[in-house]
Amino acid sequence: MSTSPNIARVARVVAAKDLRIEMRSHIVVQQVLPFAGLVMVMFAFALDNDDVLQRVAGGLVWLATLFSLFIVVQRSYAIETSDGALDALRVAGVDSQGIFLGKSAALFVQLITLELLLFVLAVVLYQVQLSLAGLVLLVTCVLCATAGLAFVGTLYGGLTAGAHGRETLLPLLLLPVVAPVVLSATRATESAFLSGGAVLADGWPWVGVLAVFAALFGIGGLLSFGALIEE
Amino acid sequence: MNSTAVRSVGTPSTRLFGLLAIACMTWVVVGGLFFTPADLNQGESVRIMYVHVPTAWVAYLAFIVTGVASAMFMFGKKHSLGFDRVAGASAEVGLMFMAITLISGSLWGRLTWGTFWEWDPRLTTTAFLFVTYLGYMAVRGLGGSPQQRARRSAVVAMLAVLEIPLVHFSVVMWRSLHQRASVLSTDGDIKMDGLMLTTLFVGVIGFTCTFAWLVSHRQRVMAMRDILLATQLDSALNERIAEGSQS
């Protein structure tokens, strides 16, 4: 069993490794970001109404994030399992909590990049309006929601890593878990956009739910990730 | 042991649960369909309650049993596979009861409220619980050694304990901000006479006994399957050793 004294150091190294691989492979930039952008365009085709698009823009951004989350999580573990890298990390005595935090941090950075693009697209394609106060709410919401998504993504990705049929199992496991994130983040984003008569102050309780979600699954992940990846 | 001997598959406790289940279910069918009166407001459709309420109770009980058994596996000193098998068997049986709850509730809703579905917190949480445990069953089927299976599924079951209250809370918040009265308020409208209440109570006991009977048999089948796997491995190893010693 590992007795690594510095979880933060392991987390930093693992996160830097994951991000370096992504920067060199360009998979996120060349495939995931265009995919997410296309999803936003497809929503516009399907709904075909500017008022409706403006009204539901928040939900569409989070749905596009969710779809992309599956791809990013699978990608995050594909680089670990293809050469047995995860097993090598464990055999080398690397702390599982450090791996969990590191992979979550890398996922967090990738998702934030993706969401930045999606929100820019929402402003451009769906013509949503954003005030300064709305921007503060939106940024807080995005940070909390993305932390929660990164934690559960890392956790369930680790669970299905290397398993047969993981492409289909991951959405089945992740979707019910992230439902509170989609619900809360959408409501908070609608408040930030003031869409459909939403009030800015109504958004903050939802950010509270997102923060609780991130904290619970962060702690849950730290405690259980080791048991999931031990073989 | 004589391999051709016919062995009993029951134990005194399973027989007791089985007999109690048959007796109670007979009461529920006969009493629920013929002897209990129709409701003043809901008419004959109220009879769905004798199936819906007990199955909902058993479904939630099943998932509590799964959560507790998973925690006992994870935090017990021996990491006993017995707890894992009870957790798995309980989730399997619970899923069946939850499906019956959702279907019967949806039919009852159509007759009472005019819609198959309402975005009520309790209904929505129940649906999410159903899907979550479908995922749990898929994780149990991932393969690997019984210990691996037990560890993985215990973590998923315990994460579900985190997830379900969050889903419920966020849906409660969502509905409270978005108009429309909750359907829960209409549940209290049924005025039950003594026989209705008794039949419902017998139904709860009957379905609980059915659950206990099914889980005790199912976990026994799982134990036998684990033994079979271990035996096959042992015999394969012995064959290889025998081959090695011959050459």
Short mmCIF file of C-alpha atoms in Angstrom, two decimals:
data_model
loop_
_atom_site.label_atom_id
_atom_site.label_comp_id
_atom_site.label_asym_id
_atom_site.label_seq_id
_atom_site.Cartn_x
_atom_site.Cartn_y
_atom_site.Cartn_z
CA MET A 1 0.00 0.00 0.00
CA SER A 2 1.28 3.42 -0.88
CA THR A 3 2.35 5.82 1.82
CA SER A 4 3.08 8.78 -0.40
CA PRO A 5 3.51 11.81 1.85
CA ASN A 6 2.37 14.40 -0.62
CA ILE A 7 -0.98 13.91 -2.34
CA ALA A 8 -0.89 17.42 -3.79
CA ARG A 9 2.41 16.73 -5.51
CA VAL A 10 1.13 13.49 -7.06
CA ALA A 11 -2.04 15.29 -8.15
CA ARG A 12 -0.02 18.04 -9.80
CA VAL A 13 2.19 15.56 -11.67
CA VAL A 14 -0.77 13.42 -12.84
CA ALA A 15 -2.75 16.51 -13.96
CA ALA A 16 0.26 17.91 -15.81
CA LYS A 17 0.83 14.54 -17.48
CA ASP A 18 -2.80 14.28 -18.64
CA LEU A 19 -2.86 17.86 -19.92
CA ARG A 20 0.48 17.45 -21.68
CA ILE A 21 -0.81 14.34 -23.48
CA GLU A 22 -3.96 16.23 -24.53
CA MET A 23 -1.96 19.22 -25.77
CA ARG A 24 0.27 16.98 -27.85
CA SER A 25 -2.48 14.73 -29.22
CA HIS A 26 -4.88 17.66 -29.98
CA ILE A 27 -7.83 15.28 -29.51
CA VAL A 28 -9.82 17.74 -27.39
CA VAL A 29 -9.12 20.69 -29.66
CA GLN A 30 -9.55 18.86 -32.96
CA GLN A 31 -12.41 16.52 -32.05
CA VAL A 32 -14.24 17.27 -28.80
CA LEU A 33 -14.57 21.06 -29.18
CA PRO A 34 -15.87 20.83 -32.78
CA PHE A 35 -18.28 18.10 -31.65
CA ALA A 36 -19.65 20.33 -28.85
CA GLY A 37 -19.97 23.26 -31.25
CA LEU A 38 -21.85 21.08 -33.73
CA VAL A 39 -24.25 19.96 -31.00
CA MET A 40 -25.06 23.64 -30.35
CA VAL A 41 -25.75 24.18 -34.07
CA MET A 42 -27.93 21.04 -34.18
CA PHE A 43 -30.00 22.32 -31.26
CA ALA A 44 -30.63 25.49 -33.24
CA PHE A 45 -31.72 23.42 -36.25
CA ALA A 46 -34.02 21.26 -34.11
CA LEU A 47 -35.68 24.12 -32.21
CA ASP A 48 -35.82 26.55 -35.13
CA ASN A 49 -37.03 29.54 -33.13
CA ASP A 50 -34.93 32.45 -31.82
CA ASP A 51 -37.15 33.12 -28.80
CA VAL A 52 -37.17 29.47 -27.76
CA LEU A 53 -33.41 29.23 -28.22
CA GLN A 54 -32.85 32.30 -26.08
CA ARG A 55 -35.17 30.87 -23.42
CA VAL A 56 -33.50 27.43 -23.24
CA ALA A 57 -29.90 28.47 -24.01
CA GLY A 58 -28.68 27.61 -20.49
CA GLY A 59 -30.02 24.07 -20.68
CA LEU A 60 -28.58 23.52 -24.15
CA VAL A 61 -25.10 24.61 -23.04
CA TRP A 62 -25.16 22.14 -20.14
CA LEU A 63 -26.55 19.34 -22.31
CA ALA A 64 -23.75 19.89 -24.84
CA THR A 65 -21.28 19.85 -21.92
CA LEU A 66 -22.77 16.59 -20.69
CA PHE A 67 -22.47 14.90 -24.09
CA SER A 68 -18.88 16.03 -24.36
CA LEU A 69 -18.17 14.92 -20.77
CA PHE A 70 -18.64 11.27 -21.77
CA ILE A 71 -16.10 11.62 -24.56
CA VAL A 72 -13.56 13.48 -22.43
CA VAL A 73 -13.85 10.99 -19.54
CA GLN A 74 -13.44 8.02 -21.85
CA ARG A 75 -10.49 9.71 -23.47
CA SER A 76 -8.98 10.42 -20.03
CA TYR A 77 -9.01 6.70 -19.19
CA ALA A 78 -8.19 5.44 -22.67
CA ILE A 79 -4.71 6.91 -22.24
CA GLU A 80 -4.40 5.07 -18.91
CA THR A 81 -5.68 1.62 -19.84
CA SER A 82 -4.30 1.12 -23.36
CA ASP A 83 -0.79 0.38 -22.08
CA GLY A 84 -1.75 -0.60 -18.54
CA ALA A 85 -0.54 2.80 -17.33
CA LEU A 86 -3.05 2.92 -14.48
CA ASP A 87 -1.89 -0.47 -13.20
CA ALA A 88 1.71 0.74 -13.49
CA LEU A 89 0.86 3.79 -11.38
CA ARG A 90 -0.72 1.59 -8.73
CA VAL A 91 2.13 -0.94 -8.75
CA ALA A 92 4.60 1.93 -8.43
CA GLY A 93 2.85 2.84 -5.18
CA VAL A 94 1.43 6.13 -6.38
CA ASP A 95 -1.25 7.37 -4.00
CA SER A 96 -4.75 6.70 -5.36
CA GLN A 97 -6.09 9.93 -3.84
CA GLY A 98 -3.39 11.85 -5.68
CA ILE A 99 -4.35 10.11 -8.94
CA PHE A 100 -8.01 10.96 -8.32
CA LEU A 101 -7.30 14.63 -7.66
CA GLY A 102 -4.85 14.88 -10.57
CA LYS A 103 -7.19 13.32 -13.11
CA SER A 104 -10.09 15.42 -11.78
CA ALA A 105 -8.00 18.59 -12.15
CA ALA A 106 -7.05 17.72 -15.74
CA LEU A 107 -10.69 16.97 -16.54
CA PHE A 108 -11.71 20.26 -14.88
CA VAL A 109 -9.34 22.27 -17.10
CA GLN A 110 -10.56 20.51 -20.26
CA LEU A 111 -14.22 21.00 -19.35
CA ILE A 112 -13.72 24.68 -18.50
CA THR A 113 -12.13 25.21 -21.93
CA LEU A 114 -15.07 23.46 -23.54
CA GLU A 115 -17.66 25.46 -21.57
CA LEU A 116 -15.95 28.73 -22.47
CA LEU A 117 -16.44 27.89 -26.13
CA LEU A 118 -20.04 26.82 -25.54
CA PHE A 119 -20.97 30.04 -23.72
CA VAL A 120 -19.38 32.14 -26.46
CA LEU A 121 -21.42 30.14 -28.98
CA ALA A 122 -24.58 30.69 -26.89
CA VAL A 123 -24.01 34.47 -27.03
CA VAL A 124 -23.28 34.40 -30.75
CA LEU A 125 -25.80 31.82 -31.98
CA TYR A 126 -28.65 32.14 -29.47
CA GLN A 127 -28.25 35.89 -28.81
CA VAL A 128 -28.35 35.65 -25.01
CA GLN A 129 -27.66 38.80 -22.94
CA LEU A 130 -25.31 38.88 -19.97
CA SER A 131 -24.95 41.67 -17.38
CA LEU A 132 -21.95 42.08 -15.05
CA ALA A 133 -23.89 40.69 -12.06
CA GLY A 134 -25.03 37.83 -14.29
CA LEU A 135 -21.44 37.17 -15.26
CA VAL A 136 -20.40 36.79 -11.60
CA LEU A 137 -23.22 34.29 -11.04
CA LEU A 138 -22.36 32.46 -14.24
CA VAL A 139 -18.66 32.14 -13.43
CA THR A 140 -19.38 30.84 -9.91
CA CYS A 141 -21.94 28.40 -11.31
CA VAL A 142 -19.54 27.15 -13.98
CA LEU A 143 -16.72 26.63 -11.47
CA CYS A 144 -18.89 24.69 -9.00
CA ALA A 145 -20.70 22.63 -11.66
CA THR A 146 -17.49 21.76 -13.48
CA ALA A 147 -15.80 20.69 -10.24
CA GLY A 148 -18.74 18.33 -9.58
CA LEU A 149 -18.69 16.97 -13.14
CA ALA A 150 -14.91 16.45 -12.99
CA PHE A 151 -15.14 14.53 -9.71
CA VAL A 152 -17.95 12.19 -10.78
CA GLY A 153 -16.45 11.80 -14.25
CA THR A 154 -13.12 10.72 -12.78
CA LEU A 155 -14.80 8.43 -10.28
CA TYR A 156 -17.09 6.58 -12.70
CA GLY A 157 -14.48 6.67 -15.46
CA GLY A 158 -12.14 4.82 -13.11
CA LEU A 159 -14.87 2.31 -12.38
CA THR A 160 -15.51 1.47 -16.01
CA ALA A 161 -11.88 1.79 -17.18
CA GLY A 162 -10.82 -1.35 -18.98
CA ALA A 163 -14.28 -2.93 -18.73
CA HIS A 164 -16.03 -4.47 -21.71
CA GLY A 165 -18.80 -2.22 -23.02
CA ARG A 166 -17.55 0.81 -21.09
CA GLU A 167 -18.70 3.16 -23.87
CA THR A 168 -22.32 2.31 -23.09
CA LEU A 169 -21.94 1.67 -19.36
CA LEU A 170 -20.43 5.07 -18.58
CA PRO A 171 -23.46 7.15 -19.71
CA LEU A 172 -25.82 4.75 -17.91
CA LEU A 173 -23.92 5.25 -14.66
CA LEU A 174 -23.10 8.94 -15.06
CA LEU A 175 -26.42 10.36 -16.28
CA PRO A 176 -28.48 9.71 -13.13
CA VAL A 177 -25.62 10.96 -10.94
CA VAL A 178 -25.12 14.22 -12.82
CA ALA A 179 -28.85 14.96 -13.06
CA PRO A 180 -28.72 17.37 -10.07
CA VAL A 181 -25.80 19.19 -11.75
CA VAL A 182 -27.68 19.60 -15.03
CA LEU A 183 -30.81 20.75 -13.22
CA SER A 184 -29.05 23.19 -10.88
CA ALA A 185 -26.55 24.55 -13.41
CA THR A 186 -29.32 25.12 -15.96
CA ARG A 187 -31.48 27.03 -13.49
CA ALA A 188 -28.51 29.15 -12.34
CA THR A 189 -27.47 29.85 -15.93
CA GLU A 190 -31.04 30.87 -16.84
CA SER A 191 -30.95 33.31 -13.93
CA ALA A 192 -27.61 34.67 -15.12
CA PHE A 193 -29.03 35.12 -18.64
CA LEU A 194 -32.33 36.46 -17.20
CA SER A 195 -34.03 34.20 -19.75
CA GLY A 196 -37.76 33.49 -19.59
CA GLY A 197 -38.34 36.08 -16.86
CA ALA A 198 -35.79 34.47 -14.52
CA VAL A 199 -34.52 36.58 -11.61
CA LEU A 200 -30.82 36.88 -10.87
CA ALA A 201 -31.21 36.25 -7.12
CA ASP A 202 -32.94 32.90 -7.80
CA GLY A 203 -29.71 31.56 -9.28
CA TRP A 204 -27.61 31.64 -6.12
CA PRO A 205 -29.42 28.83 -4.18
CA TRP A 206 -28.74 26.58 -7.20
CA VAL A 207 -25.04 27.43 -6.99
CA GLY A 208 -25.27 26.26 -3.36
CA VAL A 209 -26.61 22.88 -4.55
CA LEU A 210 -23.74 22.66 -7.06
CA ALA A 211 -21.18 23.42 -4.34
CA VAL A 212 -22.66 20.75 -2.03
CA PHE A 213 -22.63 18.25 -4.92
CA ALA A 214 -18.98 18.98 -5.71
CA ALA A 215 -17.97 18.75 -2.05
CA LEU A 216 -19.82 15.46 -1.46
CA PHE A 217 -18.50 13.73 -4.57
CA GLY A 218 -15.03 15.18 -4.02
CA ILE A 219 -14.88 13.62 -0.56
CA GLY A 220 -16.65 10.44 -1.75
CA GLY A 221 -14.17 10.13 -4.62
CA LEU A 222 -11.14 10.62 -2.39
CA LEU A 223 -12.37 7.88 -0.07
CA SER A 224 -13.47 5.35 -2.68
CA PHE A 225 -11.27 5.80 -5.75
CA GLY A 226 -8.58 3.49 -4.39
CA ALA A 227 -11.09 0.64 -3.99
CA LEU A 228 -12.28 1.14 -7.58
CA ILE A 229 -8.95 0.97 -9.36
CA GLU A 230 -7.38 -1.76 -7.23
CA GLU A 231 -7.36 -5.00 -9.17
CA MET B 1 -22.21 -36.86 -0.88
CA ASN B 2 -24.36 -38.74 -3.35
CA SER B 3 -24.52 -36.51 -6.43
CA THR B 4 -27.86 -37.99 -7.54
CA ALA B 5 -29.59 -37.34 -4.23
CA VAL B 6 -32.40 -34.85 -4.40
CA ARG B 7 -31.59 -32.00 -2.04
CA SER B 8 -34.10 -29.58 -0.67
CA VAL B 9 -33.68 -26.03 -1.88
CA GLY B 10 -35.50 -24.49 1.05
CA THR B 11 -34.69 -23.80 4.66
CA PRO B 12 -37.19 -23.42 7.52
CA SER B 13 -37.00 -19.63 7.17
CA THR B 14 -37.57 -19.58 3.40
CA ARG B 15 -40.51 -21.94 3.82
CA LEU B 16 -41.99 -19.68 6.48
CA PHE B 17 -41.59 -16.59 4.28
CA GLY B 18 -42.99 -18.48 1.28
CA LEU B 19 -46.09 -19.71 3.12
CA LEU B 20 -46.72 -16.28 4.67
CA ALA B 21 -46.35 -14.67 1.25
CA ILE B 22 -48.88 -17.05 -0.33
CA ALA B 23 -51.39 -16.51 2.49
CA CYS B 24 -51.08 -12.71 2.41
CA MET B 25 -51.16 -12.50 -1.37
CA THR B 26 -54.33 -14.60 -1.48
CA TRP B 27 -55.92 -12.13 0.95
CA VAL B 28 -54.75 -9.15 -1.13
CA VAL B 29 -56.09 -10.60 -4.40
CA VAL B 30 -59.44 -11.68 -3.00
CA GLY B 31 -59.90 -8.77 -0.58
CA GLY B 32 -58.47 -6.14 -2.90
CA LEU B 33 -60.52 -7.17 -5.93
CA PHE B 34 -63.81 -8.31 -4.38
CA PHE B 35 -64.41 -7.37 -0.74
CA THR B 36 -62.96 -3.89 -0.30
CA PRO B 37 -65.23 -1.02 -1.36
CA ALA B 38 -64.49 1.38 -4.21
CA ASP B 39 -63.27 4.86 -3.28
CA LEU B 40 -65.75 7.73 -3.28
CA ASN B 41 -63.57 9.93 -5.50
CA GLN B 42 -61.40 7.47 -7.37
CA GLY B 43 -63.86 4.63 -7.89
CA GLU B 44 -62.53 1.18 -8.76
CA SER B 45 -59.08 2.50 -9.67
CA VAL B 46 -58.22 2.74 -5.98
CA ARG B 47 -57.62 -1.04 -6.05
CA ILE B 48 -54.27 -0.39 -7.77
CA MET B 49 -53.18 0.95 -4.37
CA TYR B 50 -53.02 -2.60 -2.94
CA VAL B 51 -50.18 -3.37 -5.35
CA HIS B 52 -48.63 0.08 -5.78
CA VAL B 53 -48.07 1.03 -2.14
CA PRO B 54 -46.61 -2.31 -0.96
CA THR B 55 -44.31 -2.64 -4.00
CA ALA B 56 -43.06 0.95 -3.47
CA TRP B 57 -42.35 0.14 0.18
CA VAL B 58 -40.52 -3.08 -0.74
CA ALA B 59 -38.54 -1.35 -3.52
CA TYR B 60 -37.22 1.29 -1.11
CA LEU B 61 -36.59 -1.37 1.55
CA ALA B 62 -34.60 -3.37 -1.02
CA PHE B 63 -32.33 -0.45 -1.78
CA ILE B 64 -31.80 0.27 1.91
CA VAL B 65 -30.82 -3.39 2.34
CA THR B 66 -28.41 -3.08 -0.62
CA GLY B 67 -26.83 0.07 0.83
CA VAL B 68 -26.45 -1.39 4.33
CA ALA B 69 -25.11 -4.74 3.06
CA SER B 70 -22.63 -2.91 0.79
CA ALA B 71 -21.41 -0.79 3.71
CA MET B 72 -21.04 -3.93 5.84
CA PHE B 73 -18.96 -5.52 3.09
CA MET B 74 -16.71 -2.47 2.73
CA PHE B 75 -16.27 -1.63 6.38
CA GLY B 76 -16.43 -5.16 7.84
CA LYS B 77 -13.09 -6.61 8.89
CA LYS B 78 -13.52 -9.81 6.87
CA HIS B 79 -14.99 -8.19 3.70
CA SER B 80 -17.42 -11.09 3.67
CA LEU B 81 -18.83 -11.96 0.24
CA GLY B 82 -22.07 -12.97 1.96
CA PHE B 83 -22.93 -9.28 2.38
CA ASP B 84 -22.13 -8.64 -1.28
CA ARG B 85 -24.47 -11.41 -2.37
CA VAL B 86 -27.29 -10.09 -0.17
CA ALA B 87 -26.68 -6.59 -1.63
CA GLY B 88 -26.81 -7.93 -5.19
CA ALA B 89 -29.84 -10.15 -4.63
CA SER B 90 -31.70 -7.34 -2.88
CA ALA B 91 -30.98 -4.87 -5.71
CA GLU B 92 -32.14 -7.38 -8.33
CA VAL B 93 -35.41 -8.09 -6.55
CA GLY B 94 -35.80 -4.39 -5.68
CA LEU B 95 -35.50 -3.46 -9.36
CA MET B 96 -38.38 -5.78 -10.20
CA PHE B 97 -40.56 -4.26 -7.49
CA MET B 98 -39.58 -0.74 -8.53
CA ALA B 99 -40.61 -1.51 -12.13
CA ILE B 100 -43.99 -2.71 -10.84
CA THR B 101 -44.27 0.47 -8.70
CA LEU B 102 -43.53 2.75 -11.66
CA ILE B 103 -45.90 0.95 -14.01
CA SER B 104 -48.75 0.65 -11.50
CA GLY B 105 -48.22 4.26 -10.35
CA SER B 106 -48.27 5.51 -13.89
CA LEU B 107 -51.52 3.64 -14.66
CA TRP B 108 -53.08 4.87 -11.43
CA GLY B 109 -51.94 8.42 -12.26
CA ARG B 110 -53.59 8.21 -15.68
CA LEU B 111 -56.89 7.20 -14.11
CA THR B 112 -56.71 9.68 -11.20
CA TRP B 113 -54.91 12.77 -12.51
CA GLY B 114 -55.34 12.20 -16.24
CA THR B 115 -51.61 11.90 -16.92
CA PHE B 116 -49.19 8.99 -16.93
CA TRP B 117 -46.42 11.15 -15.47
CA GLU B 118 -45.99 14.20 -13.25
CA TRP B 119 -42.64 15.82 -12.47
CA ASP B 120 -43.24 15.26 -8.81
CA PRO B 121 -40.15 14.86 -6.59
CA ARG B 122 -41.17 11.44 -5.34
CA LEU B 123 -41.92 10.06 -8.81
CA THR B 124 -38.78 11.56 -10.30
CA THR B 125 -36.57 10.28 -7.49
CA THR B 126 -38.10 6.81 -7.87
CA ALA B 127 -37.36 6.82 -11.60
CA PHE B 128 -33.76 7.91 -10.95
CA LEU B 129 -33.39 5.24 -8.30
CA PHE B 130 -34.54 2.68 -10.85
CA VAL B 131 -32.00 3.80 -13.46
CA THR B 132 -29.23 4.05 -10.86
CA TYR B 133 -29.75 0.47 -9.80
CA LEU B 134 -29.91 -0.67 -13.43
CA GLY B 135 -26.38 0.76 -13.60
CA TYR B 136 -25.51 -1.02 -10.36
CA MET B 137 -26.62 -4.35 -11.89
CA ALA B 138 -24.53 -3.60 -15.00
CA VAL B 139 -21.49 -2.99 -12.76
CA ARG B 140 -22.10 -6.33 -11.04
CA GLY B 141 -21.97 -7.96 -14.47
CA LEU B 142 -18.59 -6.45 -15.38
CA GLY B 143 -16.74 -9.64 -14.55
CA GLY B 144 -13.59 -10.21 -12.56
CA SER B 145 -13.17 -12.11 -9.31
CA PRO B 146 -15.99 -12.15 -6.73
CA GLN B 147 -13.92 -9.84 -4.51
CA GLN B 148 -13.44 -7.34 -7.37
CA ARG B 149 -17.14 -7.48 -8.20
CA ALA B 150 -18.04 -6.98 -4.55
CA ARG B 151 -15.71 -4.01 -4.07
CA ARG B 152 -16.80 -2.23 -7.24
CA SER B 153 -20.50 -2.73 -6.69
CA ALA B 154 -20.29 -1.78 -3.00
CA VAL B 155 -18.72 1.56 -3.98
CA VAL B 156 -21.46 2.17 -6.58
CA ALA B 157 -24.19 1.31 -4.05
CA MET B 158 -22.70 3.68 -1.49
CA LEU B 159 -22.34 6.48 -4.07
CA ALA B 160 -26.03 5.93 -4.88
CA VAL B 161 -26.76 6.70 -1.22
CA LEU B 162 -25.07 10.10 -1.84
CA GLU B 163 -26.80 10.62 -5.18
CA ILE B 164 -30.44 9.86 -4.44
CA PRO B 165 -30.99 12.50 -1.68
CA LEU B 166 -29.30 15.09 -3.94
CA VAL B 167 -31.58 14.19 -6.85
CA HIS B 168 -34.61 14.37 -4.56
CA PHE B 169 -33.57 17.68 -3.03
CA SER B 170 -32.84 19.34 -6.37
CA VAL B 171 -36.15 18.15 -7.86
CA VAL B 172 -38.01 19.42 -4.76
CA MET B 173 -36.32 22.80 -5.24
CA TRP B 174 -37.07 22.78 -8.95
CA ARG B 175 -40.78 22.05 -8.50
CA SER B 176 -41.19 24.50 -5.65
CA LEU B 177 -39.92 27.27 -7.91
CA HIS B 178 -42.02 26.20 -10.85
CA GLN B 179 -45.74 26.53 -10.00
CA ARG B 180 -48.14 23.55 -10.04
CA ALA B 181 -49.23 21.77 -6.90
CA SER B 182 -47.51 18.57 -6.00
CA VAL B 183 -49.45 15.38 -6.67
CA LEU B 184 -48.52 14.30 -3.17
CA SER B 185 -51.27 16.52 -1.82
CA THR B 186 -53.87 14.40 -3.60
CA ASP B 187 -52.61 11.20 -2.02
CA GLY B 188 -54.24 11.97 1.29
CA ASP B 189 -57.68 12.18 -0.29
CA ILE B 190 -58.41 8.49 -0.02
CA LYS B 191 -60.67 7.86 2.93
CA MET B 192 -59.92 4.30 3.95
CA ASP B 193 -62.30 2.10 5.81
CA GLY B 194 -61.07 -0.68 8.11
CA LEU B 195 -61.03 -3.46 5.49
CA MET B 196 -59.14 -1.28 2.98
CA LEU B 197 -56.52 -0.41 5.55
CA THR B 198 -56.21 -4.03 6.68
CA THR B 199 -55.87 -5.25 3.08
CA LEU B 200 -53.19 -2.65 2.44
CA PHE B 201 -51.36 -3.69 5.59
CA VAL B 202 -51.58 -7.39 4.67
CA GLY B 203 -50.29 -6.43 1.22
CA VAL B 204 -47.26 -4.76 2.76
CA ILE B 205 -46.53 -7.88 4.85
CA GLY B 206 -47.15 -10.18 1.86
CA PHE B 207 -44.88 -8.28 -0.50
CA THR B 208 -42.19 -7.99 2.20
CA CYS B 209 -42.30 -11.76 2.74
CA THR B 210 -42.10 -12.29 -1.04
CA PHE B 211 -39.05 -10.02 -1.09
CA ALA B 212 -37.39 -11.90 1.78
CA TRP B 213 -38.18 -15.24 0.13
CA LEU B 214 -36.80 -14.18 -3.26
CA VAL B 215 -33.65 -12.58 -1.78
CA SER B 216 -32.79 -15.57 0.40
CA HIS B 217 -33.08 -17.93 -2.59
CA ARG B 218 -31.30 -15.57 -4.97
CA GLN B 219 -28.32 -14.99 -2.70
CA ARG B 220 -28.05 -18.76 -2.25
CA VAL B 221 -27.92 -19.22 -6.05
CA MET B 222 -25.23 -16.52 -6.20
CA ALA B 223 -23.23 -18.32 -3.51
CA MET B 224 -23.46 -21.58 -5.49
CA ARG B 225 -22.31 -19.80 -8.64
CA ASP B 226 -19.29 -18.38 -6.81
CA ILE B 227 -18.47 -21.85 -5.46
CA LEU B 228 -18.82 -23.29 -8.96
CA LEU B 229 -16.45 -20.68 -10.37
CA ALA B 230 -13.90 -21.46 -7.65
CA THR B 231 -14.29 -25.21 -8.22
CA GLN B 232 -13.81 -24.82 -11.96
CA LEU B 233 -10.66 -22.83 -11.33
CA ASP B 234 -9.34 -25.44 -8.89
CA SER B 235 -10.06 -28.32 -11.28
CA ALA B 236 -8.44 -26.46 -14.19
CA LEU B 237 -5.35 -25.85 -12.04
CA ASN B 238 -5.25 -29.52 -10.99
CA GLU B 239 -5.50 -30.61 -14.63
CA ARG B 240 -2.58 -28.38 -15.59
CA ILE B 241 -0.56 -29.69 -12.63
CA ALA B 242 -1.37 -33.26 -13.67
CA GLU B 243 -0.32 -32.50 -17.25
CA GLY B 244 2.91 -31.02 -15.94
CA SER B 245 3.75 -34.03 -13.80
CA GLN B 246 3.06 -36.47 -16.70
CA SER B 247 5.43 -34.73 -19.10
#
